[in-house]
PDB file of C-alpha atoms in Angstrom:
ATOM      1  CA  MET A   1     -32.861  -5.413 146.495  1.00  0.00           C
ATOM      2  CA  PRO A   2     -30.077  -3.216 145.155  1.00  0.00           C
ATOM      3  CA  LEU A   3     -27.192  -5.714 145.152  1.00  0.00           C
ATOM      4  CA  LEU A   4     -23.613  -4.702 144.488  1.00  0.00           C
ATOM      5  CA  LYS A   5     -21.887  -7.955 143.608  1.00  0.00           C
ATOM      6  CA  GLN A   6     -18.274  -8.022 142.486  1.00  0.00           C
ATOM      7  CA  GLU A   7     -15.458 -10.553 142.169  1.00  0.00           C
ATOM      8  CA  ILE A   8     -12.023  -9.059 142.772  1.00  0.00           C
ATOM      9  CA  CYS A   9      -9.142 -11.045 141.270  1.00  0.00           C
ATOM     10  CA  SER A  10      -5.508 -10.647 142.234  1.00  0.00           C
ATOM     11  CA  PRO A  11      -2.340 -12.744 142.350  1.00  0.00           C
ATOM     12  CA  ASN A  12      -1.270 -14.186 145.694  1.00  0.00           C
ATOM     13  CA  GLN A  13       0.349 -11.865 148.238  1.00  0.00           C
ATOM     14  CA  THR A  14      -0.570  -8.612 146.515  1.00  0.00           C
ATOM     15  CA  GLY A  15      -2.259  -6.640 149.257  1.00  0.00           C
ATOM     16  CA  LYS A  16      -5.645  -8.373 149.471  1.00  0.00           C
ATOM     17  CA  THR A  17      -5.719  -7.948 153.247  1.00  0.00           C
ATOM     18  CA  THR A  18      -4.984  -4.243 152.897  1.00  0.00           C
ATOM     19  CA  MET A  19      -7.860  -3.923 150.437  1.00  0.00           C
ATOM     20  CA  LEU A  20     -10.200  -5.870 152.723  1.00  0.00           C
ATOM     21  CA  LEU A  21      -9.402  -3.609 155.663  1.00  0.00           C
ATOM     22  CA  ALA A  22      -9.664  -0.467 153.544  1.00  0.00           C
ATOM     23  CA  LEU A  23     -13.102  -1.483 152.277  1.00  0.00           C
ATOM     24  CA  ALA A  24     -14.246  -2.386 155.785  1.00  0.00           C
ATOM     25  CA  SER A  25     -13.010   0.969 157.066  1.00  0.00           C
ATOM     26  CA  GLY A  26     -14.723   2.852 154.255  1.00  0.00           C
ATOM     27  CA  TYR A  27     -18.089   1.155 154.679  1.00  0.00           C
ATOM     28  CA  SER A  28     -17.839   1.473 158.458  1.00  0.00           C
ATOM     29  CA  ALA A  29     -17.285   5.219 158.079  1.00  0.00           C
ATOM     30  CA  LEU A  30     -20.598   5.312 156.202  1.00  0.00           C
ATOM     31  CA  GLY A  31     -22.284   3.694 159.186  1.00  0.00           C
ATOM     32  CA  LEU A  32     -22.683   0.276 157.575  1.00  0.00           C
ATOM     33  CA  LYS A  33     -22.177  -2.979 159.447  1.00  0.00           C
ATOM     34  CA  GLY A  34     -20.504  -5.893 157.769  1.00  0.00           C
ATOM     35  CA  VAL A  35     -18.582  -9.125 157.923  1.00  0.00           C
ATOM     36  CA  ILE A  36     -15.229 -10.333 156.649  1.00  0.00           C
ATOM     37  CA  VAL A  37     -15.683 -14.017 155.824  1.00  0.00           C
ATOM     38  CA  LEU A  38     -12.653 -16.316 156.106  1.00  0.00           C
ATOM     39  CA  LYS A  39     -12.132 -19.967 155.218  1.00  0.00           C
ATOM     40  CA  ASN A  40     -12.006 -21.432 158.742  1.00  0.00           C
ATOM     41  CA  GLN A  41     -11.214 -20.645 162.380  1.00  0.00           C
ATOM     42  CA  GLU A  42      -7.476 -20.956 161.802  1.00  0.00           C
ATOM     43  CA  TYR A  43      -7.681 -18.217 159.189  1.00  0.00           C
ATOM     44  CA  VAL A  44      -9.722 -16.081 161.585  1.00  0.00           C
ATOM     45  CA  HIS A  45      -7.101 -16.399 164.343  1.00  0.00           C
ATOM     46  CA  ASP A  46      -4.298 -15.612 161.891  1.00  0.00           C
ATOM     47  CA  PHE A  47      -6.184 -12.586 160.571  1.00  0.00           C
ATOM     48  CA  GLN A  48      -6.773 -11.317 164.118  1.00  0.00           C
ATOM     49  CA  ARG A  49      -3.112 -11.831 164.997  1.00  0.00           C
ATOM     50  CA  ARG A  50      -1.885  -9.860 161.997  1.00  0.00           C
ATOM     51  CA  ASN A  51      -4.538  -7.143 162.212  1.00  0.00           C
ATOM     52  CA  GLU A  52      -5.202  -6.199 165.811  1.00  0.00           C
ATOM     53  CA  LYS A  53      -7.923  -3.660 165.171  1.00  0.00           C
ATOM     54  CA  LEU A  54     -10.823  -4.326 162.846  1.00  0.00           C
ATOM     55  CA  ALA A  55     -12.689  -1.339 161.491  1.00  0.00           C
ATOM     56  CA  GLY A  56     -15.821  -0.167 163.253  1.00  0.00           C
ATOM     57  CA  ASP A  57     -18.779  -2.517 163.199  1.00  0.00           C
ATOM     58  CA  PHE A  58     -17.152  -5.235 161.102  1.00  0.00           C
ATOM     59  CA  GLN A  59     -16.856  -8.771 162.422  1.00  0.00           C
ATOM     60  CA  LEU A  60     -14.849 -11.851 161.440  1.00  0.00           C
ATOM     61  CA  TRP A  61     -16.826 -14.985 160.620  1.00  0.00           C
ATOM     62  CA  THR A  62     -15.838 -18.335 159.185  1.00  0.00           C
ATOM     63  CA  ALA A  63     -17.532 -19.483 155.994  1.00  0.00           C
ATOM     64  CA  ASN A  64     -19.292 -22.260 157.912  1.00  0.00           C
ATOM     65  CA  GLU A  65     -20.557 -19.785 160.495  1.00  0.00           C
ATOM     66  CA  LEU A  66     -22.028 -17.563 157.807  1.00  0.00           C
ATOM     67  CA  TRP A  67     -23.546 -20.573 156.035  1.00  0.00           C
ATOM     68  CA  ASP A  68     -25.221 -21.788 159.231  1.00  0.00           C
ATOM     69  CA  ARG A  69     -26.546 -18.308 159.990  1.00  0.00           C
ATOM     70  CA  LEU A  70     -27.967 -18.035 156.480  1.00  0.00           C
ATOM     71  CA  LYS A  71     -29.467 -21.517 156.600  1.00  0.00           C
ATOM     72  CA  PHE A  72     -31.185 -20.947 159.929  1.00  0.00           C
ATOM     73  CA  GLY A  73     -32.085 -17.302 159.336  1.00  0.00           C
ATOM     74  CA  ARG A  74     -29.776 -15.836 161.957  1.00  0.00           C
ATOM     75  CA  VAL A  75     -28.073 -13.151 159.844  1.00  0.00           C
ATOM     76  CA  GLN A  76     -29.128  -9.827 161.292  1.00  0.00           C
ATOM     77  CA  VAL A  77     -30.544  -7.244 158.909  1.00  0.00           C
ATOM     78  CA  PRO A  78     -27.946  -4.582 159.856  1.00  0.00           C
ATOM     79  CA  HIS A  79     -25.225  -6.630 158.155  1.00  0.00           C
ATOM     80  CA  GLN A  80     -25.184  -5.149 154.687  1.00  0.00           C
ATOM     81  CA  VAL A  81     -21.578  -5.729 153.607  1.00  0.00           C
ATOM     82  CA  PHE A  82     -20.011  -9.161 153.060  1.00  0.00           C
ATOM     83  CA  LEU A  83     -16.334  -9.352 152.107  1.00  0.00           C
ATOM     84  CA  ILE A  84     -15.430 -12.966 151.309  1.00  0.00           C
ATOM     85  CA  ASP A  85     -11.702 -13.728 151.313  1.00  0.00           C
ATOM     86  CA  ASP A  86     -10.193 -16.603 149.288  1.00  0.00           C
ATOM     87  CA  ALA A  87     -13.625 -17.361 147.866  1.00  0.00           C
ATOM     88  CA  GLU A  88     -12.272 -19.990 145.471  1.00  0.00           C
ATOM     89  CA  HIS A  89     -11.010 -22.101 148.409  1.00  0.00           C
ATOM     90  CA  ILE A  90     -14.268 -22.103 150.374  1.00  0.00           C
ATOM     91  CA  ASP A  91     -15.967 -25.499 150.206  1.00  0.00           C
ATOM     92  CA  ILE A  92     -18.917 -25.816 152.551  1.00  0.00           C
ATOM     93  CA  GLY A  93     -21.202 -28.082 150.566  1.00  0.00           C
ATOM     94  CA  GLY A  94     -23.234 -25.232 149.116  1.00  0.00           C
ATOM     95  CA  ASP A  95     -22.987 -22.064 147.054  1.00  0.00           C
ATOM     96  CA  LEU A  96     -22.354 -19.392 149.675  1.00  0.00           C
ATOM     97  CA  ILE A  97     -22.717 -16.441 147.323  1.00  0.00           C
ATOM     98  CA  LYS A  98     -25.952 -17.772 145.824  1.00  0.00           C
ATOM     99  CA  LYS A  99     -27.295 -18.334 149.342  1.00  0.00           C
ATOM    100  CA  LEU A 100     -26.490 -14.716 150.246  1.00  0.00           C
ATOM    101  CA  GLU A 101     -28.348 -13.498 147.166  1.00  0.00           C
ATOM    102  CA  GLU A 102     -31.396 -15.599 148.022  1.00  0.00           C
ATOM    103  CA  THR A 103     -31.373 -14.487 151.659  1.00  0.00           C
ATOM    104  CA  PHE A 104     -31.372 -10.794 150.835  1.00  0.00           C
ATOM    105  CA  ALA A 105     -33.618 -10.998 147.770  1.00  0.00           C
ATOM    106  CA  ASP A 106     -36.468  -9.206 149.550  1.00  0.00           C
ATOM    107  CA  SER A 107     -34.371  -6.824 151.632  1.00  0.00           C
ATOM    108  CA  PRO A 108     -35.347  -3.156 151.228  1.00  0.00           C
ATOM    109  CA  ASP A 109     -31.726  -2.132 151.859  1.00  0.00           C
ATOM    110  CA  PHE A 110     -28.830  -2.495 149.473  1.00  0.00           C
ATOM    111  CA  VAL A 111     -26.333  -5.278 150.107  1.00  0.00           C
ATOM    112  CA  VAL A 112     -22.661  -5.286 149.144  1.00  0.00           C
ATOM    113  CA  LEU A 113     -21.164  -8.660 148.272  1.00  0.00           C
ATOM    114  CA  MET A 114     -17.489  -8.781 147.308  1.00  0.00           C
ATOM    115  CA  SER A 115     -15.568 -12.018 146.829  1.00  0.00           C
ATOM    116  CA  PHE A 116     -11.787 -11.984 146.656  1.00  0.00           C
ATOM    117  CA  VAL A 117     -10.086 -14.690 144.595  1.00  0.00           C
ATOM    118  CA  SER A 118      -6.437 -15.399 143.871  1.00  0.00           C
ATOM    119  CA  LYS A 119      -5.832 -15.815 140.177  1.00  0.00           C
ATOM    120  CA  SER A 120      -2.846 -15.350 137.951  1.00  0.00           C
ATOM    121  CA  LEU A 121      -3.374 -12.205 135.900  1.00  0.00           C
ATOM    122  CA  GLN A 122      -0.748 -13.212 133.372  1.00  0.00           C
ATOM    123  CA  LYS A 123      -2.352 -13.761 129.992  1.00  0.00           C
ATOM    124  CA  GLN A 124      -1.784 -17.114 128.330  1.00  0.00           C
ATOM    125  CA  ASP A 125       0.351 -16.950 125.198  1.00  0.00           C
ATOM    126  CA  VAL A 126      -1.513 -17.661 121.970  1.00  0.00           C
ATOM    127  CA  LEU A 127       1.222 -19.196 119.810  1.00  0.00           C
ATOM    128  CA  MET A 128       2.757 -22.604 120.430  1.00  0.00           C
ATOM    129  CA  SER A 129       6.243 -22.459 121.860  1.00  0.00           C
ATOM    130  CA  LYS A 130       8.622 -24.352 124.108  1.00  0.00           C
ATOM    131  CA  TYR A 131       6.850 -22.881 127.151  1.00  0.00           C
ATOM    132  CA  ASN A 132       3.338 -22.987 125.685  1.00  0.00           C
ATOM    133  CA  PRO A 133       3.034 -26.413 124.029  1.00  0.00           C
ATOM    134  CA  ASP A 134      -0.776 -26.207 123.929  1.00  0.00           C
ATOM    135  CA  GLY A 135      -0.804 -22.969 121.953  1.00  0.00           C
ATOM    136  CA  TRP A 136      -1.662 -22.450 118.297  1.00  0.00           C
ATOM    137  CA  LYS A 137       0.772 -23.242 115.509  1.00  0.00           C
ATOM    138  CA  LEU A 138       1.113 -20.023 113.522  1.00  0.00           C
ATOM    139  CA  GLU A 139       0.210 -21.729 110.247  1.00  0.00           C
ATOM    140  CA  HIS A 140      -2.935 -23.251 111.785  1.00  0.00           C
ATOM    141  CA  LEU A 141      -3.973 -19.910 113.270  1.00  0.00           C
ATOM    142  CA  ALA A 142      -3.489 -18.162 109.921  1.00  0.00           C
ATOM    143  CA  GLU A 143      -5.496 -20.907 108.205  1.00  0.00           C
ATOM    144  CA  LYS A 144      -8.359 -20.532 110.694  1.00  0.00           C
ATOM    145  CA  LEU A 145      -8.388 -16.761 110.260  1.00  0.00           C
ATOM    146  CA  ARG A 146      -8.495 -17.147 106.470  1.00  0.00           C
ATOM    147  CA  SER A 147     -11.421 -19.551 106.764  1.00  0.00           C
ATOM    148  CA  GLU A 148     -13.407 -17.208 109.023  1.00  0.00           C
ATOM    149  CA  ILE A 149     -12.743 -14.151 106.873  1.00  0.00           C
ATOM    150  CA  ASN A 150     -13.793 -16.070 103.750  1.00  0.00           C
ATOM    151  CA  ARG A 151     -17.025 -17.023 105.513  1.00  0.00           C
ATOM    152  CA  GLN A 152     -17.659 -13.379 106.413  1.00  0.00           C
ATOM    153  CA  SER A 153     -17.150 -12.409 102.780  1.00  0.00           C
ATOM    154  CA  LEU A 154     -19.636 -15.057 101.644  1.00  0.00           C
ATOM    155  CA  ASN A 155     -22.216 -13.713 104.101  1.00  0.00           C
ATOM    156  CA  ILE A 156     -22.232 -10.346 102.327  1.00  0.00           C
ATOM    157  CA  ALA A 157     -21.623 -11.637  98.801  1.00  0.00           C
ATOM    158  CA  GLY A 158     -25.160 -10.766  97.741  1.00  0.00           C
ATOM    159  CA  ASP A 159     -24.956  -7.178  98.991  1.00  0.00           C
ATOM    160  CA  ALA A 160     -24.215  -4.815  96.118  1.00  0.00           C
ATOM    161  CA  SER A 161     -23.752  -1.732  98.298  1.00  0.00           C
ATOM    162  CA  TYR A 162     -20.538   0.264  98.156  1.00  0.00           C
ATOM    163  CA  GLU A 163     -19.778  -0.475 101.824  1.00  0.00           C
ATOM    164  CA  ALA A 164     -20.189  -4.242 101.365  1.00  0.00           C
ATOM    165  CA  GLN A 165     -17.921  -4.225  98.329  1.00  0.00           C
ATOM    166  CA  LEU A 166     -15.303  -2.241 100.227  1.00  0.00           C
ATOM    167  CA  VAL A 167     -15.351  -4.714 103.128  1.00  0.00           C
ATOM    168  CA  THR A 168     -15.105  -7.640 100.686  1.00  0.00           C
ATOM    169  CA  ASN A 169     -12.082  -6.069  98.988  1.00  0.00           C
ATOM    170  CA  ASN A 170     -10.451  -5.462 102.371  1.00  0.00           C
ATOM    171  CA  ASN A 171     -11.071  -9.086 103.295  1.00  0.00           C
ATOM    172  CA  PHE A 172      -9.328 -10.257 100.124  1.00  0.00           C
ATOM    173  CA  GLN A 173      -6.312  -8.124 101.011  1.00  0.00           C
ATOM    174  CA  ILE A 174      -6.253  -9.523 104.553  1.00  0.00           C
ATOM    175  CA  ILE A 175      -6.373 -13.072 103.159  1.00  0.00           C
ATOM    176  CA  GLY A 176      -3.453 -12.244 100.873  1.00  0.00           C
ATOM    177  CA  LEU A 177      -1.421 -10.978 103.822  1.00  0.00           C
ATOM    178  CA  LEU A 178      -2.238 -14.107 105.828  1.00  0.00           C
ATOM    179  CA  MET A 179      -0.993 -16.243 102.942  1.00  0.00           C
ATOM    180  CA  GLN A 180       2.265 -14.292 103.067  1.00  0.00           C
ATOM    181  CA  VAL A 181       2.471 -14.993 106.811  1.00  0.00           C
ATOM    182  CA  GLU A 182       2.008 -18.711 106.136  1.00  0.00           C
ATOM    183  CA  ALA A 183       4.748 -18.669 103.482  1.00  0.00           C
ATOM    184  CA  LEU A 184       7.176 -16.922 105.838  1.00  0.00           C
ATOM    185  CA  GLN A 185       6.339 -19.404 108.602  1.00  0.00           C
ATOM    186  CA  ARG A 186       7.007 -22.354 106.284  1.00  0.00           C
ATOM    187  CA  GLU A 187      10.382 -20.831 105.433  1.00  0.00           C
ATOM    188  CA  SER A 188      11.194 -20.463 109.150  1.00  0.00           C
ATOM    189  CA  MET A 189      10.183 -24.088 109.785  1.00  0.00           C
ATOM    190  CA  VAL A 190      12.555 -25.288 107.050  1.00  0.00           C
ATOM    191  CA  ILE A 191      15.374 -23.261 108.618  1.00  0.00           C
ATOM    192  CA  MET A 192      14.630 -24.655 112.082  1.00  0.00           C
ATOM    193  CA  SER A 193      14.513 -28.225 110.746  1.00  0.00           C
ATOM    194  CA  SER A 194      17.926 -27.788 109.152  1.00  0.00           C
ATOM    195  CA  ILE A 195      19.368 -26.861 112.564  1.00  0.00           C
ATOM    196  CA  GLY A 196      17.964 -29.921 114.332  1.00  0.00           C
ATOM    197  CA  PRO A 197      14.792 -31.701 115.468  1.00  0.00           C
ATOM    198  CA  ASP A 198      12.300 -30.089 117.819  1.00  0.00           C
ATOM    199  CA  GLN A 199      13.107 -31.360 121.334  1.00  0.00           C
ATOM    200  CA  GLY A 200       9.811 -30.305 122.886  1.00  0.00           C
ATOM    201  CA  LYS A 201       8.988 -28.110 125.843  1.00  0.00           C
ATOM    202  CA  ILE A 202      11.729 -29.487 128.110  1.00  0.00           C
ATOM    203  CA  GLY A 203      14.414 -29.742 125.451  1.00  0.00           C
ATOM    204  CA  ARG A 204      17.139 -27.312 124.574  1.00  0.00           C
ATOM    205  CA  SER A 205      16.493 -24.502 122.159  1.00  0.00           C
ATOM    206  CA  ARG A 206      17.701 -25.126 118.626  1.00  0.00           C
ATOM    207  CA  PHE A 207      19.243 -21.675 118.615  1.00  0.00           C
ATOM    208  CA  GLU A 208      22.320 -21.202 120.755  1.00  0.00           C
ATOM    209  CA  VAL A 209      21.870 -18.025 122.784  1.00  0.00           C
ATOM    210  CA  LYS A 210      25.186 -16.203 123.009  1.00  0.00           C
ATOM    211  CA  SER A 211      25.820 -13.433 125.515  1.00  0.00           C
ATOM    212  CA  CYS A 212      27.324 -10.199 124.271  1.00  0.00           C
TER     213      CYS A 212
END
């Protein structure tokens, strides 16, 4: 079975419905029948209210309805496209996506399975700060990098080739730069300590921010 399976991540309220309808319209134009799967009947009614016309041969099903159809073998073969909205909030006592894969494992036709999930796309900061208390301390990160680079150098210590020697020399230079970073960080920590104690993630900054 040629299976196109994809998870589409986006923050809340960023046009997921528009994308769902656009995909349904596109697949419908190709003559494919499909289903938009929603969390429950309330979501179905709300979707119908906000979007009066659904593209072509696409239907709206609840997650439970799809699960029951899959469990009892009542999903018709013509349904080849499944667009699952808010997939991370669907809890029906079973893995819906896995069940879809198993159901269509022997299908001679391709099946499209797209699950839409709401996730923050903002990357987590690496360094510890007032707003990221679980991040790395710069000195600890530099120490870990030094340790890993040293280990890499030891792995090629027995290689006498020109390339291995060049990489080893580069690693030594990187370690030297990391030691400079650690020294600068220690200096900054001394300066910060002289201003006042760290008040944690909900405390005031030790630097007074002045507007121009």
